[in-house]
Coordinates of C-alpha atoms in Angstrom, one line a residue:
M1 CA 51.7 -42.4 19.9
A2 CA 52.4 -45.5 18.1
F3 CA 52.4 -49.0 18.6
K4 CA 54.2 -52.3 17.1
I5 CA 52.5 -55.6 17.4
K6 CA 54.5 -58.0 17.0
N7 CA 53.0 -61.6 15.7
L8 CA 53.3 -63.8 18.7
P9 CA 53.1 -61.3 21.9
S10 CA 50.4 -59.5 20.2
F11 CA 47.1 -60.3 22.3
F12 CA 49.6 -59.9 25.4
L13 CA 50.8 -56.5 24.4
I14 CA 47.5 -55.3 23.6
L15 CA 45.4 -56.7 26.2
L16 CA 48.4 -54.4 28.4
Q17 CA 48.0 -51.3 26.6
T18 CA 44.1 -51.8 27.1
I19 CA 44.8 -52.4 30.6
F20 CA 46.6 -49.4 31.1
F21 CA 44.5 -46.9 29.0
Q22 CA 41.7 -48.3 30.9
L23 CA 43.6 -47.7 34.5
V24 CA 44.7 -44.1 33.2
I25 CA 40.7 -43.1 32.0
A26 CA 39.5 -44.0 35.8
I27 CA 42.3 -41.9 37.8
E28 CA 42.0 -39.0 35.8
N29 CA 38.5 -38.8 35.9
G30 CA 38.0 -40.1 39.5
T31 CA 34.2 -41.6 40.3
N32 CA 32.9 -39.1 37.4
T33 CA 32.1 -42.7 35.0
K34 CA 29.2 -43.7 37.2
G35 CA 26.4 -42.6 34.7
G36 CA 23.9 -45.0 33.3
H37 CA 24.2 -48.7 33.4
W38 CA 24.6 -51.7 30.8
V39 CA 22.2 -54.7 29.8
E40 CA 23.1 -57.7 27.7
L41 CA 19.9 -58.5 25.5
K42 CA 21.0 -61.3 23.7
R43 CA 23.9 -63.1 24.0
S44 CA 23.6 -63.6 19.9
I45 CA 21.4 -62.4 17.4
G46 CA 22.7 -64.7 15.1
I47 CA 24.9 -62.2 13.0
S48 CA 26.7 -59.3 13.2
A49 CA 25.0 -55.9 13.5
M50 CA 27.1 -53.6 10.5
H51 CA 23.5 -52.2 10.0
M52 CA 20.5 -51.2 11.9
Q53 CA 17.6 -49.5 11.2
L54 CA 14.7 -48.6 14.0
M55 CA 11.5 -48.4 12.2
Y56 CA 8.0 -46.8 13.5
D57 CA 6.8 -49.7 14.9
N58 CA 9.2 -50.5 17.3
K59 CA 10.9 -53.5 15.9
V60 CA 14.7 -52.9 14.9
V61 CA 16.1 -54.3 11.2
I62 CA 19.9 -54.8 11.7
F63 CA 21.7 -57.0 8.8
D64 CA 25.4 -57.5 7.7
R65 CA 26.8 -58.9 5.0
T66 CA 26.3 -62.4 2.4
D67 CA 29.2 -62.9 1.3
F68 CA 31.3 -64.6 4.0
G69 CA 29.4 -67.7 4.7
P70 CA 27.1 -68.6 6.4
S71 CA 25.6 -66.6 9.1
N72 CA 24.4 -68.6 12.9
I73 CA 21.1 -67.9 12.4
S74 CA 19.2 -69.9 10.4
L75 CA 16.3 -68.7 7.2
S76 CA 12.9 -69.5 8.8
H77 CA 10.7 -72.5 7.2
H78 CA 14.0 -74.2 5.7
R79 CA 14.0 -72.0 3.5
C80 CA 17.8 -71.2 1.7
R81 CA 18.3 -68.9 -0.9
F82 CA 20.4 -69.5 -3.5
N83 CA 22.1 -67.1 -5.5
P84 CA 25.1 -67.9 -8.4
H85 CA 26.1 -64.6 -8.5
D86 CA 27.6 -64.7 -4.8
L87 CA 30.9 -65.4 -3.3
A88 CA 31.4 -67.4 -0.5
L89 CA 27.6 -69.4 -0.8
K90 CA 26.1 -70.5 -3.7
L91 CA 23.3 -71.6 -1.7
D92 CA 22.9 -70.2 1.7
C93 CA 20.3 -71.3 4.2
T94 CA 21.2 -69.3 6.7
A95 CA 19.7 -65.5 7.4
H96 CA 21.7 -62.6 6.9
S97 CA 20.1 -60.3 8.3
V98 CA 17.0 -60.1 11.3
L99 CA 13.8 -57.9 12.5
Y100 CA 14.6 -57.3 16.1
D101 CA 11.7 -56.4 18.8
L102 CA 12.5 -54.4 21.1
S103 CA 9.4 -54.5 23.0
H104 CA 9.7 -58.7 23.5
N105 CA 13.2 -59.0 22.9
T106 CA 12.6 -61.1 20.6
L107 CA 13.7 -61.8 16.3
R108 CA 13.1 -63.6 13.5
P109 CA 15.1 -63.7 10.5
L110 CA 14.5 -61.7 7.0
T111 CA 16.5 -62.8 3.4
L112 CA 18.4 -60.5 1.7
R113 CA 18.7 -61.9 -1.5
T114 CA 22.3 -59.7 -3.0
D115 CA 25.1 -58.5 -0.4
A116 CA 24.2 -55.0 1.4
W117 CA 28.0 -55.2 2.7
C118 CA 28.9 -51.5 3.6
S119 CA 25.5 -50.1 1.9
S120 CA 23.2 -47.4 2.9
G121 CA 19.6 -46.5 3.9
A122 CA 16.9 -43.9 5.1
L123 CA 13.3 -44.0 5.8
T124 CA 10.8 -42.7 3.2
P125 CA 8.0 -40.2 4.5
D126 CA 5.9 -43.5 5.2
G127 CA 8.0 -45.4 7.4
S128 CA 9.6 -48.1 4.7
L129 CA 13.3 -48.5 5.4
L130 CA 14.7 -47.6 1.4
Q131 CA 18.6 -49.7 1.5
T132 CA 21.0 -48.2 -0.8
G133 CA 23.9 -50.1 -2.7
G134 CA 26.4 -52.5 -1.0
F135 CA 28.8 -54.7 -2.8
N136 CA 29.3 -57.0 -6.2
D137 CA 25.8 -58.5 -7.0
G138 CA 24.6 -55.5 -4.8
Y139 CA 25.9 -52.5 -6.0
T140 CA 23.6 -50.9 -7.9
T141 CA 21.1 -53.1 -5.4
L142 CA 17.6 -50.8 -4.6
R143 CA 16.0 -52.8 -1.5
S144 CA 12.8 -52.2 0.5
F145 CA 11.6 -53.1 3.6
T146 CA 8.2 -52.8 5.0
P147 CA 7.0 -53.0 8.6
C148 CA 4.2 -54.3 9.3
P149 CA 2.9 -54.7 12.9
Q150 CA -0.6 -56.4 13.0
H151 CA 0.9 -59.9 11.2
N152 CA 5.2 -60.0 11.2
T153 CA 5.3 -61.5 8.1
C154 CA 7.0 -58.7 6.1
D155 CA 10.6 -59.5 4.8
W156 CA 13.4 -58.1 2.3
R157 CA 11.6 -56.6 -1.3
E158 CA 14.4 -56.3 -4.1
L159 CA 13.4 -53.5 -6.8
R160 CA 14.8 -54.9 -9.7
N161 CA 12.9 -52.4 -12.1
H162 CA 14.6 -49.8 -10.2
S163 CA 18.7 -49.9 -9.5
L164 CA 21.1 -48.1 -8.7
S165 CA 22.4 -45.6 -11.7
N166 CA 26.0 -45.8 -9.9
S167 CA 28.0 -48.3 -7.6
R168 CA 27.3 -47.7 -4.2
W169 CA 29.3 -49.7 -2.1
Y170 CA 30.1 -46.5 1.2
S171 CA 28.0 -43.6 -0.1
S172 CA 25.6 -41.9 2.5
N173 CA 22.0 -40.6 2.4
Q174 CA 19.3 -38.1 3.3
I175 CA 16.2 -37.6 3.3
L176 CA 15.0 -34.4 1.2
P177 CA 12.0 -31.9 2.2
S178 CA 10.3 -33.4 -1.3
G179 CA 10.6 -37.3 0.9
K180 CA 13.3 -38.1 -1.7
I181 CA 16.2 -39.2 -1.0
I182 CA 19.9 -38.5 -2.2
V183 CA 22.2 -41.4 -2.0
V184 CA 26.0 -39.0 -2.4
G185 CA 29.1 -41.0 -3.4
G186 CA 30.5 -44.0 -3.1
R187 CA 33.8 -46.4 -3.8
N188 CA 34.9 -44.5 -7.0
S189 CA 31.5 -43.0 -7.8
F190 CA 32.4 -39.3 -7.4
T191 CA 28.4 -39.1 -8.2
Y192 CA 25.1 -38.9 -6.2
E193 CA 21.3 -39.4 -7.7
F194 CA 17.8 -39.4 -6.2
V195 CA 15.8 -42.5 -5.2
P196 CA 13.0 -43.4 -4.9
K197 CA 13.4 -43.7 -8.9
N198 CA 9.7 -43.5 -9.9
D199 CA 10.1 -43.0 -14.2
V200 CA 13.1 -43.0 -17.0
A201 CA 14.2 -39.6 -16.5
S202 CA 14.9 -39.9 -12.4
K203 CA 17.9 -43.3 -13.6
S204 CA 20.3 -40.5 -14.8
F205 CA 23.1 -39.4 -11.9
H206 CA 25.3 -35.9 -11.3
Y207 CA 28.9 -35.2 -10.7
L208 CA 29.9 -34.2 -7.5
P209 CA 34.0 -33.0 -8.4
F210 CA 34.3 -32.5 -4.2
L211 CA 34.0 -35.9 -3.4
K212 CA 37.1 -36.8 -6.4
L213 CA 38.9 -33.5 -4.9
T214 CA 38.5 -34.7 -1.7
R215 CA 39.9 -38.7 -2.0
D216 CA 43.6 -39.4 -0.6
P217 CA 45.6 -40.7 -3.2
N218 CA 47.8 -43.0 -1.4
R219 CA 46.7 -46.7 -1.9
G220 CA 43.5 -47.5 0.3
E221 CA 43.4 -44.5 1.8
E222 CA 40.5 -42.7 0.6
N223 CA 39.4 -41.2 3.8
N224 CA 36.1 -39.4 1.6
L225 CA 33.6 -42.9 1.9
Y226 CA 30.8 -42.3 4.1
P227 CA 30.5 -38.3 3.7
F228 CA 28.9 -36.5 6.3
L229 CA 25.6 -35.1 5.2
H230 CA 23.1 -32.9 7.1
L231 CA 19.6 -31.3 5.8
L232 CA 20.2 -28.1 6.9
P233 CA 16.7 -25.4 7.6
D234 CA 17.7 -23.8 4.3
G235 CA 16.8 -27.5 2.4
N236 CA 20.4 -27.2 1.5
L237 CA 22.6 -30.1 2.3
F238 CA 26.2 -29.6 4.6
I239 CA 28.6 -32.2 3.2
F240 CA 31.7 -33.1 4.6
A241 CA 34.5 -35.5 3.0
N242 CA 37.9 -35.6 4.3
R243 CA 38.7 -32.2 6.2
N244 CA 36.8 -30.2 3.4
S245 CA 33.4 -29.1 4.3
I246 CA 30.8 -27.8 1.3
L247 CA 26.9 -25.8 1.2
F248 CA 25.6 -27.6 -1.4
D249 CA 22.5 -26.7 -3.4
Y250 CA 21.8 -30.4 -4.7
T251 CA 18.7 -29.4 -7.4
T252 CA 20.8 -26.9 -9.4
N253 CA 24.2 -29.2 -8.7
K254 CA 26.0 -25.8 -7.5
V255 CA 28.3 -25.6 -4.5
L256 CA 27.1 -22.2 -2.7
R257 CA 29.6 -21.7 0.1
N258 CA 33.4 -23.5 1.2
F259 CA 33.4 -23.9 4.7
P260 CA 36.8 -23.3 6.4
I261 CA 38.9 -26.5 6.3
I262 CA 38.9 -28.4 10.2
P263 CA 41.5 -27.8 11.6
G264 CA 44.2 -30.3 12.3
Q265 CA 46.0 -33.3 10.5
E266 CA 43.4 -35.5 11.6
K267 CA 41.1 -37.1 8.1
R268 CA 37.6 -37.6 9.4
N269 CA 36.1 -40.1 6.9
Y270 CA 36.1 -44.4 6.0
P271 CA 38.6 -45.6 6.8
S272 CA 39.9 -42.8 9.1
T273 CA 36.5 -43.2 10.8
A274 CA 35.0 -40.0 12.4
S275 CA 31.7 -39.7 13.4
S276 CA 29.2 -36.4 13.0
V277 CA 26.2 -35.4 13.7
L278 CA 23.7 -32.2 13.3
L279 CA 23.2 -30.2 16.9
P280 CA 19.6 -30.7 18.2
L281 CA 17.6 -27.6 16.3
N282 CA 16.0 -24.9 18.5
L283 CA 12.9 -23.8 17.7
T284 CA 11.8 -22.4 20.8
G285 CA 11.1 -18.1 20.5
L286 CA 11.2 -18.3 16.6
N287 CA 7.4 -18.7 16.0
G288 CA 7.3 -20.6 13.4
T289 CA 8.9 -17.2 11.1
R290 CA 12.8 -17.9 11.6
L291 CA 14.9 -20.4 10.9
P292 CA 17.0 -21.9 13.6
D293 CA 20.7 -22.6 13.9
A294 CA 22.1 -24.9 12.8
E295 CA 25.3 -26.3 14.0
I296 CA 27.7 -29.4 13.2
M297 CA 29.8 -31.4 15.3
I298 CA 32.2 -34.2 14.1
C299 CA 34.8 -35.9 16.7
G300 CA 37.0 -38.9 16.4
G301 CA 39.5 -39.5 13.2
A302 CA 43.0 -40.6 12.3
Y303 CA 46.1 -38.9 11.2
P304 CA 47.4 -39.2 7.7
G305 CA 49.4 -42.1 7.4
A306 CA 47.2 -44.6 10.1
F307 CA 46.1 -46.5 7.6
S308 CA 48.4 -47.6 5.5
L309 CA 50.7 -48.2 8.6
A310 CA 47.7 -50.5 10.3
N311 CA 47.4 -52.5 7.6
T312 CA 50.0 -53.1 6.3
L313 CA 52.9 -53.1 9.2
K314 CA 49.6 -53.3 11.9
I315 CA 51.6 -50.4 13.6
F316 CA 48.1 -48.2 15.4
L317 CA 48.7 -44.8 15.7
E318 CA 46.7 -43.2 18.3
A319 CA 44.0 -41.7 16.8
S320 CA 41.9 -38.0 17.0
R321 CA 41.6 -36.8 20.0
T322 CA 39.6 -33.4 18.6
C323 CA 36.1 -32.5 18.3
G324 CA 35.4 -30.4 16.0
R325 CA 32.1 -27.5 16.2
L326 CA 30.7 -25.5 12.7
R327 CA 27.9 -23.2 13.3
V328 CA 26.8 -23.4 9.7
T329 CA 24.2 -20.9 9.6
D330 CA 26.2 -18.0 10.5
S331 CA 28.1 -15.3 8.0
K332 CA 31.3 -16.7 9.1
P333 CA 31.6 -20.1 9.6
V334 CA 34.7 -20.7 11.9
W335 CA 35.5 -24.1 13.9
V336 CA 35.1 -24.4 18.0
M337 CA 37.9 -27.6 19.0
E338 CA 37.2 -29.7 21.8
T339 CA 39.0 -32.4 23.5
M340 CA 37.7 -35.1 24.6
P341 CA 38.7 -38.1 27.3
T342 CA 40.1 -40.6 25.0
P343 CA 41.4 -40.7 21.5
R344 CA 38.8 -42.0 19.3
V345 CA 38.2 -43.8 16.2
M346 CA 35.3 -45.9 14.9
P347 CA 33.0 -43.7 17.3
D348 CA 29.9 -43.8 17.6
M349 CA 27.4 -40.2 18.0
V350 CA 23.9 -40.5 19.0
L351 CA 21.8 -38.2 19.9
L352 CA 19.6 -38.3 22.9
P353 CA 16.1 -37.3 23.8
N354 CA 17.2 -34.4 25.8
G355 CA 19.5 -33.1 24.0
N356 CA 23.0 -34.8 24.8
V357 CA 25.1 -36.3 22.4
I358 CA 26.4 -39.9 23.6
I359 CA 29.4 -40.7 22.0
L360 CA 30.7 -44.4 22.1
N361 CA 32.0 -47.7 20.8
G362 CA 35.1 -47.2 18.7
A363 CA 39.3 -47.9 19.7
M364 CA 42.0 -45.9 20.6
N365 CA 44.4 -46.5 18.0
G366 CA 44.2 -47.6 14.5
T367 CA 41.5 -47.2 11.2
A368 CA 38.5 -48.7 10.3
G369 CA 39.4 -52.0 7.9
W370 CA 40.2 -55.8 8.7
E371 CA 42.1 -56.0 12.2
N372 CA 43.1 -52.5 12.0
A373 CA 42.8 -51.2 15.3
A374 CA 43.5 -51.5 18.4
N375 CA 42.2 -50.8 22.6
P376 CA 38.9 -50.0 22.9
V377 CA 37.5 -47.4 24.2
L378 CA 34.9 -49.2 26.4
Y379 CA 33.8 -45.7 28.1
P380 CA 30.9 -43.7 27.0
V381 CA 31.0 -40.1 26.7
L382 CA 27.8 -37.5 27.4
Y383 CA 28.1 -34.5 26.1
R384 CA 26.3 -31.9 26.4
P385 CA 26.5 -29.4 23.8
G386 CA 24.6 -25.8 25.5
L387 CA 27.3 -26.4 28.6
V388 CA 29.5 -22.6 27.9
D389 CA 33.2 -24.4 29.3
Q390 CA 34.2 -26.4 27.2
F391 CA 35.6 -28.8 30.1
P392 CA 32.5 -30.0 32.2
R393 CA 30.8 -30.5 28.9
F394 CA 32.3 -34.3 28.3
Q395 CA 31.7 -36.4 30.9
L396 CA 33.2 -40.1 31.3
L397 CA 30.4 -42.6 31.5
A398 CA 29.8 -46.6 33.0
P399 CA 31.8 -48.5 30.7
A400 CA 30.9 -51.0 28.8
S401 CA 32.9 -55.3 28.9
T402 CA 32.0 -55.9 24.9
P403 CA 34.8 -54.2 23.0
R404 CA 32.7 -52.3 19.6
M405 CA 35.5 -52.2 17.1
Y406 CA 34.8 -52.3 12.8
H407 CA 31.6 -52.9 12.0
S408 CA 29.3 -52.0 14.9
S409 CA 26.7 -49.4 15.6
A410 CA 24.4 -47.6 18.3
V411 CA 20.8 -46.5 17.9
L412 CA 18.7 -45.0 20.3
V413 CA 15.3 -46.7 20.9
P414 CA 12.0 -45.0 22.0
D415 CA 12.5 -45.7 25.7
G416 CA 15.4 -43.8 25.9
R417 CA 18.0 -46.4 25.6
V418 CA 20.8 -47.2 22.7
L419 CA 21.3 -50.1 21.2
V420 CA 24.2 -51.2 20.1
G421 CA 25.3 -54.3 18.6
G422 CA 28.2 -56.1 16.1
S423 CA 32.1 -56.0 16.0
N424 CA 33.2 -57.7 13.3
P425 CA 37.2 -56.1 12.5
H426 CA 37.9 -59.8 10.4
R427 CA 37.2 -60.7 7.0
V428 CA 34.9 -63.8 7.9
Y429 CA 33.2 -64.5 11.5
N430 CA 36.5 -65.6 13.6
F431 CA 34.8 -66.1 17.2
R432 CA 38.6 -67.3 18.2
A433 CA 39.9 -63.8 17.1
N434 CA 42.4 -62.7 20.2
P435 CA 41.7 -60.0 21.4
Y436 CA 39.4 -59.2 19.7
P437 CA 37.0 -61.8 17.9
T438 CA 33.2 -61.8 15.9
E439 CA 30.5 -60.2 18.3
L440 CA 26.6 -61.3 17.7
S441 CA 25.9 -59.8 21.2
L442 CA 23.7 -57.2 21.2
D443 CA 23.1 -54.5 24.4
A444 CA 21.9 -51.8 25.2
Y445 CA 23.1 -48.8 27.5
Y446 CA 20.9 -47.1 29.7
P447 CA 21.4 -44.0 29.7
E448 CA 21.9 -42.3 33.4
Y449 CA 18.2 -40.3 33.6
L450 CA 16.5 -44.1 33.2
E451 CA 17.6 -44.6 36.7
T452 CA 15.0 -45.2 39.5
E453 CA 15.8 -41.9 41.8
F454 CA 14.4 -40.7 38.4
D455 CA 11.0 -41.9 38.8
S456 CA 9.2 -39.6 40.1
L457 CA 10.3 -36.8 37.4
R458 CA 9.7 -38.9 34.6
P459 CA 7.5 -38.2 32.2
S460 CA 4.4 -40.7 31.0
I461 CA 2.8 -39.9 27.6
V462 CA -1.5 -40.4 28.4
A463 CA -2.5 -38.8 24.6
V464 CA -1.3 -36.6 21.7
E465 CA -3.9 -34.4 20.6
A466 CA -4.0 -35.1 16.7
T467 CA -5.2 -37.1 14.4
N468 CA -3.7 -39.6 13.8
N469 CA -1.5 -38.8 15.6
T470 CA -0.3 -36.1 12.7
A471 CA 1.9 -33.6 13.7
S472 CA 1.1 -30.6 10.5
Y473 CA 4.0 -28.2 9.6
G474 CA 3.3 -24.5 11.3
G475 CA 0.2 -26.2 13.3
M476 CA -0.5 -26.4 17.1
F477 CA -0.8 -29.9 18.8
A478 CA -1.2 -30.6 22.4
V479 CA 0.6 -33.7 24.5
N480 CA -1.4 -35.7 27.7
F481 CA 1.0 -37.2 30.1
L482 CA 1.5 -37.8 34.0
L483 CA 4.0 -36.3 36.1
R484 CA 4.7 -37.5 39.0
E485 CA 6.9 -34.3 41.1
Y486 CA 6.2 -31.3 38.0
R487 CA 9.2 -28.9 38.5
V488 CA 7.5 -25.8 36.8
G489 CA 9.1 -24.8 33.4
G490 CA 10.7 -28.2 33.6
V491 CA 9.1 -29.2 30.5
G492 CA 9.8 -29.8 26.9
V493 CA 9.2 -31.7 23.8
T494 CA 11.3 -33.2 21.4
L495 CA 11.3 -35.1 18.0
V496 CA 14.2 -37.5 16.8
A497 CA 14.4 -38.6 13.8
P498 CA 15.1 -42.5 13.5
S499 CA 18.3 -43.4 12.0
F500 CA 20.3 -45.7 9.6
T501 CA 23.2 -46.7 11.5
T502 CA 26.6 -48.2 9.8
H503 CA 30.7 -46.9 10.0
S504 CA 29.9 -44.6 12.7
F505 CA 27.4 -42.6 11.3
A506 CA 23.9 -42.5 11.7
M507 CA 22.1 -41.4 8.5
N508 CA 19.0 -38.8 8.7
Q509 CA 19.3 -38.4 12.7
R510 CA 17.9 -35.2 13.3
L511 CA 16.4 -33.8 17.0
L512 CA 14.4 -30.9 17.2
V513 CA 13.2 -28.7 19.8
L514 CA 10.0 -27.8 19.8
E515 CA 8.1 -24.2 20.5
V516 CA 6.5 -25.1 23.7
V517 CA 3.0 -22.5 24.4
G518 CA 1.9 -23.6 27.4
V519 CA 1.6 -26.3 30.2
E520 CA -1.6 -26.5 32.6
Q521 CA -2.4 -29.1 34.8
V522 CA -5.2 -30.9 34.6
A523 CA -5.4 -33.8 36.9
P524 CA -3.7 -34.4 40.0
S525 CA -0.8 -35.9 38.1
G526 CA -1.8 -35.4 35.0
Y527 CA -0.9 -32.5 32.2
R528 CA -0.6 -30.9 29.2
V529 CA 1.1 -29.2 27.2
V530 CA 0.6 -27.1 23.8
A531 CA 4.0 -27.1 21.5
R532 CA 3.7 -25.7 17.7
A533 CA 4.9 -28.5 15.0
P534 CA 7.9 -28.3 13.0
P535 CA 7.6 -24.8 10.4
S536 CA 8.5 -26.3 7.4
L537 CA 10.0 -29.4 5.1
T538 CA 13.1 -28.2 5.0
V539 CA 13.7 -27.8 9.0
A540 CA 12.0 -31.9 9.4
P541 CA 11.3 -33.7 6.5
P542 CA 7.7 -35.8 6.4
G543 CA 8.0 -39.0 8.2
F544 CA 8.4 -40.5 11.4
Y545 CA 9.4 -39.1 14.7
M546 CA 9.5 -40.5 18.0
L547 CA 8.0 -37.5 20.7
F548 CA 9.5 -37.1 23.5
I549 CA 8.4 -34.9 26.6
V550 CA 11.4 -34.1 28.3
H551 CA 11.0 -32.5 32.1
V552 CA 13.8 -31.3 33.9
G553 CA 16.7 -32.9 31.5
V554 CA 14.4 -36.5 32.0
P555 CA 12.5 -37.7 29.2
S556 CA 9.1 -39.9 29.3
D557 CA 9.1 -42.5 26.4
A558 CA 8.7 -41.8 23.1
V559 CA 5.2 -42.4 21.3
W560 CA 5.7 -41.7 17.2
V561 CA 3.8 -39.7 15.2
Q562 CA 3.9 -38.6 11.5
V563 CA 4.8 -35.2 10.6
K564 CA 3.9 -34.0 7.5

């Protein structure tokens, strides 16, 4: 269905449409919307959370862009940033990045020197954020942020002697088994390259025709930006753009397989923005000798022409209602399509510690881009990939009160909550815009497993029996935990890699269900589980992971382990 929004009554029309859709959802689903609850953490963090990265010290790096003028938070100690290339302010005394402390619900401003608008990033094996690209003076910029849990004074560093080889605006990142990070695509950049840049030879880039072939020719309708990247257990890369996907050997620059085109007319990448996850990799029963199956899931998107209609005429087509699952390790993979409870463009998909997926944020109509969407989807959706029947797989959850439209983001944090922020569908900060003002707030969604009724089933990790909390490839390690009400056969161990999230894609998001070798009771309410670490670098790239004990679907708080 299409909506044409006139100038004067646009606010009222969109408001009525939103109320109508939300009523329809509630009526169709009855009481099946109680799951979990929302808490506002900060009314304002001073910036709109366009990009988020969780760090191993339980702090979250959040940043926006530098080219729209001042933010609502000042740099500390009366510092200012002078940049003659900035398009808005040459001298700027406000911050465009903050470090949010999960434990204390506090934040401090950070200093971005160049424009990181619509950029990408990934964590290196030592836990530093390597951040790539942006706009204008940030096109080829490499930045890093290294946690400093002891003294809390760390800040962004610009790696001026190690710039990117190509412009990387709207590109995607994936950490590789070697610890290197591959950076793929970007606007008018049909190439990929590797970072960090350790030597002269590594400064080269490689042409990838797939990126150009998947770009729609109509003005502004690229639909192949922020391509979806997923490292598969065999070490090759799954790349999806627009409606197409390939199995790619980045070491030889060869396409090993062209996967079937996803069914339906919908486009799935920016600006027809969908979301994508690699579903949990299940290592149980493999004994570390076989690779797990791998399945990709892509949800949402927009129909052909949706961007142009929204951008020029403010006609907002209904977004896609479909999700597609593709088991890429099958000999003849076939897309299996499912229908979400609501249409959705610009969704965020977050893997929960128990292996379920939460789909949240976004809109029912339009596309990504300035003022290009209408009818926010306030209801998150829980998706349970392990169920056989597709219809109960989707469950509507407790609705949010804040629309999260263009330039919003979400990440899983160690206590099992989902941190949600951002939404600025305007060229500048606009707090009076109707109906979708710029959002500086930060919320947390508490999944149902965090409700008090599950307290007796929730494990509490006491210690990890591993040197320096290190899980060595293929080795065994043990975790001691407390549990008030133990149920036989209900204990699992999962590892979750923290994602870099922007523009509805959680880069490097990965969940592994480890093989449990045994569980024993060692004290009243005290238990010890022995698990096998991931078998290889291709299954779990080196780095820091959140380790959860999951008991009958209820996860513990995570502890950080380093896989290497």
